[in-house]
PDB file of C-alpha atoms in Angstrom:
ATOM      1  CA  MET A  60      27.581  21.379   4.436  1.00 98.00           C
ATOM      2  CA  TYR A  61      27.683  17.585   4.754  1.00 98.00           C
ATOM      3  CA  LEU A  62      25.484  15.859   2.158  1.00 98.00           C
ATOM      4  CA  TYR A  63      24.309  12.756   4.000  1.00 97.00           C
ATOM      5  CA  SER A  64      23.188   9.746   1.978  1.00 95.00           C
ATOM      6  CA  TYR A  65      23.585   5.973   1.839  1.00 90.00           C
ATOM      7  CA  ARG A  66      27.026   5.344   0.332  1.00 88.00           C
ATOM      8  CA  LYS A  67      27.928   1.780   1.327  1.00 85.00           C
ATOM      9  CA  ARG A  68      26.963   0.409  -2.091  1.00 84.00           C
ATOM     10  CA  PRO A  69      26.390   2.075  -5.469  1.00 84.00           C
ATOM     11  CA  ASN A  70      22.697   2.646  -6.079  1.00 92.00           C
ATOM     12  CA  PHE A  71      20.954   5.008  -8.475  1.00 97.00           C
ATOM     13  CA  GLY A  72      18.420   6.404  -6.011  1.00 96.00           C
ATOM     14  CA  ASP A  73      21.033   7.331  -3.433  1.00 96.00           C
ATOM     15  CA  ALA A  74      23.442   8.615  -6.081  1.00 97.00           C
ATOM     16  CA  LEU A  75      20.810  11.136  -7.183  1.00 98.00           C
ATOM     17  CA  ASN A  76      21.818  13.194  -4.147  1.00 98.00           C
ATOM     18  CA  ASP A  77      25.230  13.936  -5.624  1.00 98.00           C
ATOM     19  CA  TYR A  78      23.735  14.347  -9.090  1.00 98.00           C
ATOM     20  CA  LEU A  79      20.852  16.709  -8.284  1.00 98.00           C
ATOM     21  CA  TRP A  80      21.515  18.812  -5.209  1.00 98.00           C
ATOM     22  CA  PRO A  81      24.609  20.713  -6.427  1.00 98.00           C
ATOM     23  CA  ARG A  82      22.419  21.983  -9.265  1.00 98.00           C
ATOM     24  CA  PHE A  83      19.945  23.539  -6.827  1.00 98.00           C
ATOM     25  CA  ILE A  84      21.688  24.225  -3.494  1.00 98.00           C
ATOM     26  CA  ARG A  85      24.054  27.212  -3.471  1.00 97.00           C
ATOM     27  CA  THR A  86      26.285  26.235  -0.566  1.00 97.00           C
ATOM     28  CA  PRO A  87      29.042  23.673  -1.279  1.00 97.00           C
ATOM     29  CA  LEU A  88      27.964  20.133  -0.391  1.00 98.00           C
ATOM     30  CA  GLU A  89      30.550  17.669   0.903  1.00 97.00           C
ATOM     31  CA  ALA A  90      30.433  13.885   0.667  1.00 94.00           C
ATOM     32  CA  GLU A  91      32.339  13.411   3.924  1.00 94.00           C
ATOM     33  CA  PRO A  92      31.171  14.386   7.434  1.00 94.00           C
ATOM     34  CA  GLY A  93      32.827  17.284   9.206  1.00 91.00           C
ATOM     35  CA  SER A  94      30.412  20.168   8.916  1.00 94.00           C
ATOM     36  CA  ASN A  95      27.986  21.080  11.692  1.00 96.00           C
ATOM     37  CA  GLU A  96      25.257  21.462   9.057  1.00 97.00           C
ATOM     38  CA  VAL A  97      23.903  18.228   7.549  1.00 98.00           C
ATOM     39  CA  PHE A  98      21.743  18.083   4.420  1.00 98.00           C
ATOM     40  CA  VAL A  99      19.495  14.987   4.446  1.00 98.00           C
ATOM     41  CA  GLY A 100      17.912  14.535   1.030  1.00 98.00           C
ATOM     42  CA  ILE A 101      16.828  11.714  -1.264  1.00 98.00           C
ATOM     43  CA  GLY A 102      16.275   8.289   0.241  1.00 97.00           C
ATOM     44  CA  THR A 103      14.692   6.377   3.096  1.00 97.00           C
ATOM     45  CA  LEU A 104      17.069   8.053   5.530  1.00 98.00           C
ATOM     46  CA  LEU A 105      14.915   8.946   8.520  1.00 98.00           C
ATOM     47  CA  ASN A 106      15.931   6.345  11.087  1.00 97.00           C
ATOM     48  CA  GLU A 107      18.455   5.757  13.873  1.00 97.00           C
ATOM     49  CA  ARG A 108      21.377   5.867  11.420  1.00 96.00           C
ATOM     50  CA  LEU A 109      21.101   9.639  10.968  1.00 98.00           C
ATOM     51  CA  PRO A 110      24.365  11.464  11.815  1.00 97.00           C
ATOM     52  CA  ALA A 111      24.859  11.666  15.577  1.00 95.00           C
ATOM     53  CA  SER A 112      25.746  15.358  15.593  1.00 96.00           C
ATOM     54  CA  GLY A 113      25.022  18.542  13.681  1.00 97.00           C
ATOM     55  CA  VAL A 114      21.928  20.425  12.586  1.00 98.00           C
ATOM     56  CA  LEU A 115      19.862  18.177  10.290  1.00 98.00           C
ATOM     57  CA  HIS A 116      18.123  19.779   7.306  1.00 98.00           C
ATOM     58  CA  ILE A 117      15.482  17.317   6.054  1.00 98.00           C
ATOM     59  CA  PHE A 118      14.852  17.822   2.342  1.00 98.00           C
ATOM     60  CA  GLY A 119      12.446  15.233   0.985  1.00 98.00           C
ATOM     61  CA  SER A 120      13.628  12.171   2.891  1.00 98.00           C
ATOM     62  CA  GLY A 121      11.358   9.311   3.896  1.00 98.00           C
ATOM     63  CA  LEU A 122      10.870   7.222   7.016  1.00 97.00           C
ATOM     64  CA  GLY A 123      11.849   3.555   6.999  1.00 94.00           C
ATOM     65  CA  TYR A 124      14.305   0.827   8.014  1.00 92.00           C
ATOM     66  CA  GLY A 125      14.029   1.916  11.660  1.00 94.00           C
ATOM     67  CA  THR A 126      12.849   4.751  13.876  1.00 95.00           C
ATOM     68  CA  VAL A 127      14.051   8.311  14.411  1.00 97.00           C
ATOM     69  CA  PRO A 128      15.670   8.964  17.835  1.00 97.00           C
ATOM     70  CA  ALA A 129      14.262  11.841  19.859  1.00 97.00           C
ATOM     71  CA  GLU A 130      17.683  13.467  20.003  1.00 97.00           C
ATOM     72  CA  ALA A 131      17.757  13.627  16.190  1.00 98.00           C
ATOM     73  CA  VAL A 132      14.302  15.227  16.139  1.00 98.00           C
ATOM     74  CA  ALA A 133      15.598  17.842  18.572  1.00 97.00           C
ATOM     75  CA  ARG A 134      18.365  18.751  16.095  1.00 98.00           C
ATOM     76  CA  TRP A 135      16.429  18.822  12.853  1.00 98.00           C
ATOM     77  CA  THR A 136      14.643  21.332  10.698  1.00 98.00           C
ATOM     78  CA  VAL A 137      12.131  19.611   8.435  1.00 98.00           C
ATOM     79  CA  HIS A 138      11.784  21.569   5.196  1.00 98.00           C
ATOM     80  CA  PHE A 139       9.669  18.810   3.622  1.00 98.00           C
ATOM     81  CA  VAL A 140       9.411  15.025   3.482  1.00 98.00           C
ATOM     82  CA  ARG A 141       8.754  12.396   0.821  1.00 98.00           C
ATOM     83  CA  GLY A 142       5.070  11.834   1.451  1.00 98.00           C
ATOM     84  CA  PRO A 143       2.055  11.844   3.778  1.00 98.00           C
ATOM     85  CA  LEU A 144       2.861   8.476   5.377  1.00 98.00           C
ATOM     86  CA  THR A 145       6.213   9.815   6.563  1.00 98.00           C
ATOM     87  CA  ALA A 146       4.613  13.053   7.768  1.00 98.00           C
ATOM     88  CA  ALA A 147       1.875  11.238   9.683  1.00 98.00           C
ATOM     89  CA  SER A 148       4.291   8.782  11.302  1.00 98.00           C
ATOM     90  CA  LEU A 149       6.475  11.651  12.534  1.00 98.00           C
ATOM     91  CA  ASN A 150       3.537  13.867  13.577  1.00 97.00           C
ATOM     92  CA  LEU A 151       4.551  16.554  11.095  1.00 98.00           C
ATOM     93  CA  ASP A 152       2.367  19.199   9.476  1.00 98.00           C
ATOM     94  CA  PRO A 153       0.714  17.492   6.450  1.00 98.00           C
ATOM     95  CA  LYS A 154       1.783  20.481   4.350  1.00 98.00           C
ATOM     96  CA  LEU A 155       5.386  19.278   4.716  1.00 98.00           C
ATOM     97  CA  ALA A 156       4.546  16.124   2.732  1.00 98.00           C
ATOM     98  CA  ILE A 157       5.478  17.313  -0.762  1.00 98.00           C
ATOM     99  CA  SER A 158       7.218  14.505  -2.693  1.00 98.00           C
ATOM    100  CA  ASP A 159      10.497  12.793  -3.435  1.00 98.00           C
ATOM    101  CA  PRO A 160      13.038  15.330  -4.768  1.00 98.00           C
ATOM    102  CA  GLY A 161      13.895  12.966  -7.615  1.00 98.00           C
ATOM    103  CA  ILE A 162      11.055  14.573  -9.557  1.00 98.00           C
ATOM    104  CA  LEU A 163      13.357  17.585  -9.998  1.00 98.00           C
ATOM    105  CA  LEU A 164      14.832  15.638 -12.918  1.00 98.00           C
ATOM    106  CA  HIS A 165      11.902  17.112 -14.830  1.00 98.00           C
ATOM    107  CA  ARG A 166      13.780  20.426 -14.626  1.00 98.00           C
ATOM    108  CA  THR A 167      17.290  19.202 -15.432  1.00 98.00           C
ATOM    109  CA  GLU A 168      16.840  16.653 -18.231  1.00 98.00           C
ATOM    110  CA  ASP A 169      15.864  16.538 -21.886  1.00 97.00           C
ATOM    111  CA  LEU A 170      12.174  15.609 -21.933  1.00 97.00           C
ATOM    112  CA  ASN A 171      12.089  14.828 -25.653  1.00 96.00           C
ATOM    113  CA  PRO A 172      14.951  12.437 -26.425  1.00 97.00           C
ATOM    114  CA  LYS A 173      14.896   9.940 -29.264  1.00 97.00           C
ATOM    115  CA  LYS A 174      12.837   6.916 -28.186  1.00 98.00           C
ATOM    116  CA  ASP A 175      14.873   3.918 -29.310  1.00 98.00           C
ATOM    117  CA  ILE A 176      14.032   1.547 -26.422  1.00 98.00           C
ATOM    118  CA  ASP A 177      10.538   0.073 -26.528  1.00 98.00           C
ATOM    119  CA  CYS A 178      10.411  -1.249 -22.972  1.00 98.00           C
ATOM    120  CA  ALA A 179      13.047  -1.323 -20.222  1.00 98.00           C
ATOM    121  CA  PHE A 180      13.293  -3.120 -16.904  1.00 98.00           C
ATOM    122  CA  MET A 181      15.087  -1.698 -13.850  1.00 98.00           C
ATOM    123  CA  PRO A 182      15.372  -3.976 -10.797  1.00 95.00           C
ATOM    124  CA  HIS A 183      15.844  -3.047  -7.154  1.00 90.00           C
ATOM    125  CA  HIS A 184      19.540  -2.582  -6.450  1.00 84.00           C
ATOM    126  CA  ALA A 185      19.579  -5.307  -3.778  1.00 76.00           C
ATOM    127  CA  LEU A 186      18.438  -8.023  -6.167  1.00 78.00           C
ATOM    128  CA  PHE A 187      19.911  -8.052  -9.640  1.00 79.00           C
ATOM    129  CA  SER A 188      22.352 -10.283 -11.459  1.00 84.00           C
ATOM    130  CA  GLU A 189      23.798 -11.173 -14.807  1.00 89.00           C
ATOM    131  CA  ARG A 190      21.233 -13.972 -14.953  1.00 91.00           C
ATOM    132  CA  MET A 191      18.421 -11.449 -14.600  1.00 92.00           C
ATOM    133  CA  ARG A 192      19.899  -9.394 -17.431  1.00 94.00           C
ATOM    134  CA  GLN A 193      19.959 -12.502 -19.636  1.00 95.00           C
ATOM    135  CA  LEU A 194      16.331 -13.276 -18.809  1.00 96.00           C
ATOM    136  CA  CYS A 195      15.387  -9.723 -19.799  1.00 96.00           C
ATOM    137  CA  GLU A 196      17.133 -10.193 -23.128  1.00 95.00           C
ATOM    138  CA  GLN A 197      15.174 -13.411 -23.669  1.00 96.00           C
ATOM    139  CA  ALA A 198      11.979 -11.431 -23.081  1.00 97.00           C
ATOM    140  CA  GLY A 199      13.044  -8.707 -25.515  1.00 98.00           C
ATOM    141  CA  VAL A 200      13.166  -6.135 -22.708  1.00 98.00           C
ATOM    142  CA  HIS A 201      16.067  -3.731 -22.228  1.00 98.00           C
ATOM    143  CA  PHE A 202      17.872  -4.167 -18.894  1.00 98.00           C
ATOM    144  CA  ILE A 203      18.914  -1.083 -16.882  1.00 98.00           C
ATOM    145  CA  HIS A 204      21.603  -1.743 -14.294  1.00 96.00           C
ATOM    146  CA  PRO A 205      20.610  -0.080 -10.987  1.00 95.00           C
ATOM    147  CA  GLU A 206      24.252   0.558 -10.099  1.00 94.00           C
ATOM    148  CA  ALA A 207      25.078   2.325 -13.367  1.00 96.00           C
ATOM    149  CA  SER A 208      25.925   6.025 -13.287  1.00 97.00           C
ATOM    150  CA  CYS A 209      23.101   8.531 -12.946  1.00 98.00           C
ATOM    151  CA  ASP A 210      23.805   9.859 -16.432  1.00 98.00           C
ATOM    152  CA  SER A 211      23.479   6.376 -17.895  1.00 98.00           C
ATOM    153  CA  VAL A 212      20.308   5.398 -16.011  1.00 98.00           C
ATOM    154  CA  ILE A 213      18.569   8.701 -16.738  1.00 98.00           C
ATOM    155  CA  ASP A 214      19.528   8.484 -20.410  1.00 98.00           C
ATOM    156  CA  GLN A 215      18.168   4.932 -20.750  1.00 98.00           C
ATOM    157  CA  ILE A 216      14.905   5.691 -18.971  1.00 98.00           C
ATOM    158  CA  GLY A 217      14.446   8.837 -21.041  1.00 98.00           C
ATOM    159  CA  ARG A 218      14.947   6.878 -24.272  1.00 98.00           C
ATOM    160  CA  SER A 219      12.380   4.267 -23.241  1.00 98.00           C
ATOM    161  CA  ARG A 220       8.750   4.313 -24.316  1.00 98.00           C
ATOM    162  CA  LYS A 221       7.822   2.524 -21.079  1.00 98.00           C
ATOM    163  CA  LEU A 222       9.511   1.174 -17.955  1.00 98.00           C
ATOM    164  CA  ILE A 223       8.916  -1.858 -15.740  1.00 98.00           C
ATOM    165  CA  CYS A 224      10.643  -1.474 -12.386  1.00 98.00           C
ATOM    166  CA  SER A 225      11.098  -2.762  -8.872  1.00 96.00           C
ATOM    167  CA  ALA A 226      13.453   0.183  -8.212  1.00 96.00           C
ATOM    168  CA  MET A 227      11.351   3.031  -6.807  1.00 97.00           C
ATOM    169  CA  HIS A 228      13.650   5.740  -8.121  1.00 98.00           C
ATOM    170  CA  GLY A 229      13.322   4.158 -11.527  1.00 98.00           C
ATOM    171  CA  ALA A 230       9.592   4.900 -11.274  1.00 98.00           C
ATOM    172  CA  ILE A 231      10.226   8.399  -9.896  1.00 98.00           C
ATOM    173  CA  THR A 232      12.625   9.156 -12.747  1.00 98.00           C
ATOM    174  CA  ALA A 233      10.132   7.825 -15.274  1.00 98.00           C
ATOM    175  CA  GLU A 234       7.411   9.999 -13.750  1.00 98.00           C
ATOM    176  CA  ALA A 235       9.700  13.031 -13.960  1.00 98.00           C
ATOM    177  CA  LEU A 236      10.650  12.304 -17.578  1.00 98.00           C
ATOM    178  CA  ARG A 237       7.022  11.455 -18.493  1.00 98.00           C
ATOM    179  CA  VAL A 238       7.741   7.829 -19.318  1.00 98.00           C
ATOM    180  CA  PRO A 239       4.852   5.459 -18.457  1.00 98.00           C
ATOM    181  CA  TRP A 240       5.898   2.945 -15.795  1.00 98.00           C
ATOM    182  CA  LEU A 241       4.701  -0.265 -14.203  1.00 98.00           C
ATOM    183  CA  PRO A 242       5.802  -1.397 -10.702  1.00 98.00           C
ATOM    184  CA  VAL A 243       6.681  -5.017  -9.957  1.00 97.00           C
ATOM    185  CA  ILE A 244       7.608  -6.977  -6.859  1.00 95.00           C
ATOM    186  CA  THR A 245      10.688  -9.134  -7.353  1.00 91.00           C
ATOM    187  CA  ASN A 246      11.476  -9.828  -3.701  1.00 85.00           C
ATOM    188  CA  ARG A 247       9.349 -10.131  -0.555  1.00 80.00           C
ATOM    189  CA  GLN A 248      11.916  -7.977   1.259  1.00 77.00           C
ATOM    190  CA  MET A 249      11.034  -4.888  -0.788  1.00 87.00           C
ATOM    191  CA  LEU A 250       9.849  -1.997   1.420  1.00 92.00           C
ATOM    192  CA  LEU A 251       6.487  -1.290  -0.185  1.00 95.00           C
ATOM    193  CA  SER A 252       5.555   1.412   2.337  1.00 96.00           C
ATOM    194  CA  LYS A 253       8.016   3.828   0.728  1.00 97.00           C
ATOM    195  CA  TRP A 254       6.309   3.335  -2.643  1.00 98.00           C
ATOM    196  CA  HIS A 255       2.923   4.103  -1.117  1.00 98.00           C
ATOM    197  CA  ASP A 256       4.384   7.126   0.690  1.00 98.00           C
ATOM    198  CA  TRP A 257       5.696   8.624  -2.553  1.00 98.00           C
ATOM    199  CA  SER A 258       2.677   7.688  -4.699  1.00 98.00           C
ATOM    200  CA  ALA A 259       0.323   9.258  -2.151  1.00 98.00           C
ATOM    201  CA  SER A 260       2.317  12.485  -2.463  1.00 98.00           C
ATOM    202  CA  MET A 261       1.506  12.437  -6.184  1.00 98.00           C
ATOM    203  CA  GLN A 262      -2.171  11.622  -5.572  1.00 98.00           C
ATOM    204  CA  THR A 263      -1.912   8.279  -7.319  1.00 96.00           C
ATOM    205  CA  GLU A 264      -1.805   4.604  -6.356  1.00 95.00           C
ATOM    206  CA  VAL A 265       0.615   1.826  -7.138  1.00 96.00           C
ATOM    207  CA  HIS A 266      -0.667  -1.591  -8.148  1.00 94.00           C
ATOM    208  CA  PHE A 267       2.153  -4.109  -8.140  1.00 97.00           C
ATOM    209  CA  HIS A 268       2.574  -7.103 -10.395  1.00 97.00           C
ATOM    210  CA  LYS A 269       4.644 -10.024  -9.139  1.00 96.00           C
ATOM    211  CA  LEU A 270       7.651 -11.556 -10.827  1.00 95.00           C
ATOM    212  CA  PRO A 271       9.569 -14.583  -9.536  1.00 92.00           C
ATOM    213  CA  THR A 272      12.601 -13.858  -7.380  1.00 89.00           C
ATOM    214  CA  ILE A 273      15.738 -14.487  -9.423  1.00 87.00           C
ATOM    215  CA  TRP A 274      18.877 -15.225  -7.431  1.00 73.00           C
ATOM    216  CA  SER A 275      22.338 -14.920  -8.962  1.00 67.00           C
ATOM    217  CA  HIS A 276      23.095 -18.604  -8.272  1.00 63.00           C
ATOM    218  CA  ALA A 277      20.710 -21.542  -8.103  1.00 58.00           C
ATOM    219  CA  ASN A 278      20.780 -24.235  -5.459  1.00 61.00           C
ATOM    220  CA  ARG A 279      23.253 -26.875  -6.658  1.00 64.00           C
ATOM    221  CA  SER A 280      20.874 -29.781  -6.035  1.00 69.00           C
ATOM    222  CA  PRO A 281      18.964 -31.293  -8.991  1.00 69.00           C
ATOM    223  CA  HIS A 282      15.747 -29.887  -7.530  1.00 64.00           C
ATOM    224  CA  GLY A 283      17.394 -26.474  -7.224  1.00 68.00           C
ATOM    225  CA  TRP A 284      18.435 -26.450 -10.869  1.00 68.00           C
ATOM    226  CA  VAL A 285      14.954 -27.485 -12.027  1.00 80.00           C
ATOM    227  CA  LEU A 286      13.305 -24.850  -9.849  1.00 78.00           C
ATOM    228  CA  ALA A 287      15.704 -22.134 -11.045  1.00 82.00           C
ATOM    229  CA  LYS A 288      15.013 -22.994 -14.682  1.00 86.00           C
ATOM    230  CA  PHE A 289      11.262 -22.963 -14.087  1.00 86.00           C
ATOM    231  CA  LYS A 290      11.411 -19.596 -12.295  1.00 90.00           C
ATOM    232  CA  GLY A 291      13.654 -18.156 -14.997  1.00 90.00           C
ATOM    233  CA  ASN A 292      11.268 -19.192 -17.754  1.00 93.00           C
ATOM    234  CA  THR A 293       8.327 -17.810 -15.768  1.00 96.00           C
ATOM    235  CA  PHE A 294      10.151 -14.537 -15.181  1.00 95.00           C
ATOM    236  CA  SER A 295      10.880 -14.046 -18.895  1.00 96.00           C
ATOM    237  CA  ARG A 296       7.371 -15.036 -19.931  1.00 97.00           C
ATOM    238  CA  LYS A 297       5.654 -12.723 -17.444  1.00 97.00           C
ATOM    239  CA  LEU A 298       8.039  -9.857 -18.185  1.00 98.00           C
ATOM    240  CA  LYS A 299       7.382 -10.205 -21.920  1.00 98.00           C
ATOM    241  CA  GLN A 300       3.637 -10.260 -21.290  1.00 98.00           C
ATOM    242  CA  LEU A 301       3.778  -7.165 -19.072  1.00 98.00           C
ATOM    243  CA  ALA A 302       5.842  -5.312 -21.675  1.00 98.00           C
ATOM    244  CA  ARG A 303       3.169  -6.018 -24.285  1.00 97.00           C
ATOM    245  CA  THR A 304      -0.088  -5.715 -22.379  1.00 97.00           C
ATOM    246  CA  GLY A 305       0.705  -4.276 -18.931  1.00 97.00           C
ATOM    247  CA  ASN A 306      -1.270  -1.355 -17.524  1.00 97.00           C
ATOM    248  CA  PHE A 307       1.466   1.282 -17.434  1.00 98.00           C
ATOM    249  CA  GLN A 308       0.757   4.434 -15.448  1.00 98.00           C
ATOM    250  CA  LEU A 309       1.721   8.093 -15.479  1.00 98.00           C
ATOM    251  CA  GLY A 310       0.488  10.712 -13.046  1.00 97.00           C
ATOM    252  CA  ALA A 311      -1.239  13.964 -13.934  1.00 97.00           C
ATOM    253  CA  ASP A 312       1.107  16.631 -15.260  1.00 98.00           C
ATOM    254  CA  ARG A 313      -0.563  19.316 -13.128  1.00 98.00           C
ATOM    255  CA  ILE A 314       0.282  17.365  -9.956  1.00 98.00           C
ATOM    256  CA  LEU A 315       3.890  16.945 -11.039  1.00 98.00           C
ATOM    257  CA  GLN A 316       4.228  20.644 -11.810  1.00 98.00           C
ATOM    258  CA  ASP A 317       2.656  21.604  -8.474  1.00 98.00           C
ATOM    259  CA  ARG A 318       5.001  19.358  -6.465  1.00 98.00           C
ATOM    260  CA  ILE A 319       8.057  20.596  -8.338  1.00 98.00           C
ATOM    261  CA  GLN A 320       7.070  24.212  -7.728  1.00 98.00           C
ATOM    262  CA  ARG A 321       6.565  23.557  -4.028  1.00 98.00           C
ATOM    263  CA  ILE A 322       9.990  21.915  -3.776  1.00 98.00           C
ATOM    264  CA  GLU A 323      11.575  24.808  -5.663  1.00 98.00           C
ATOM    265  CA  ASN A 324       9.963  27.221  -3.205  1.00 98.00           C
ATOM    266  CA  LYS A 325      11.583  25.321  -0.343  1.00 98.00           C
ATOM    267  CA  ILE A 326      14.923  25.431  -2.153  1.00 98.00           C
ATOM    268  CA  HIS A 327      14.590  29.180  -2.707  1.00 98.00           C
ATOM    269  CA  ASP A 328      13.848  29.770   0.967  1.00 98.00           C
ATOM    270  CA  PHE A 329      16.758  27.570   2.018  1.00 98.00           C
ATOM    271  CA  ASN A 330      19.210  29.262  -0.345  1.00 98.00           C
ATOM    272  CA  SER A 331      18.091  32.643   0.958  1.00 97.00           C
ATOM    273  CA  GLN A 332      18.943  31.652   4.523  1.00 92.00           C
ATOM    274  CA  ILE A 333      22.354  30.018   4.112  1.00 85.00           C
TER     275      ILE A 333
END
């Protein structure tokens, strides 16, 4: 079975497909197309870029970055989706809105590791740089690279007492590992609807804080250098303040356990049929 995911650039959230699904799905999953059966899992994958052929098995994906063609709908079986916003937009049964499968990390990982990181920051994979890492160090906040291996990212989040993130799957991993988290906006291009889709599935809300956008290179003009320095100082100051006094959140354990059980039921049914 072809395991479809975004693979053009390394990214923790998308890489969770290769990390998690082989631990739960019995049939062999292949990274390259070729099979007539397509497994569509973690990510904002429900759009016109879905594979053009094959039976599509939708397992926790979300809508975004486009629309779903009618011909794809005709070929799919929706086992569940990321949240109620996706379900409503696609006219699906609300019962199919369970949650993002990333919460299954609650089943696979050590939930009581040594906590040797006070506060970590994980940026969105489309906007990070060495300069951002340096600004985090200035703020006394541990930087988690969003393109690091799944093992590394999960380990660092698990060892953290709290997490600040603009990477949604950083928040989802923190929720799964029971690490309090705080969402931030670091770029106006962030797709906030996917955050609200997932948070609604967990019966919670996200309240974003804003941090200045940090580009890898400043404008070479004198004004550009001054502006970059000002934004960098503001970023470090606000990040340090959030780490100390921010309102970190963590959803109810009973909701997490319910969503995990519902996903596991879908997995059991799927494994029984293949």
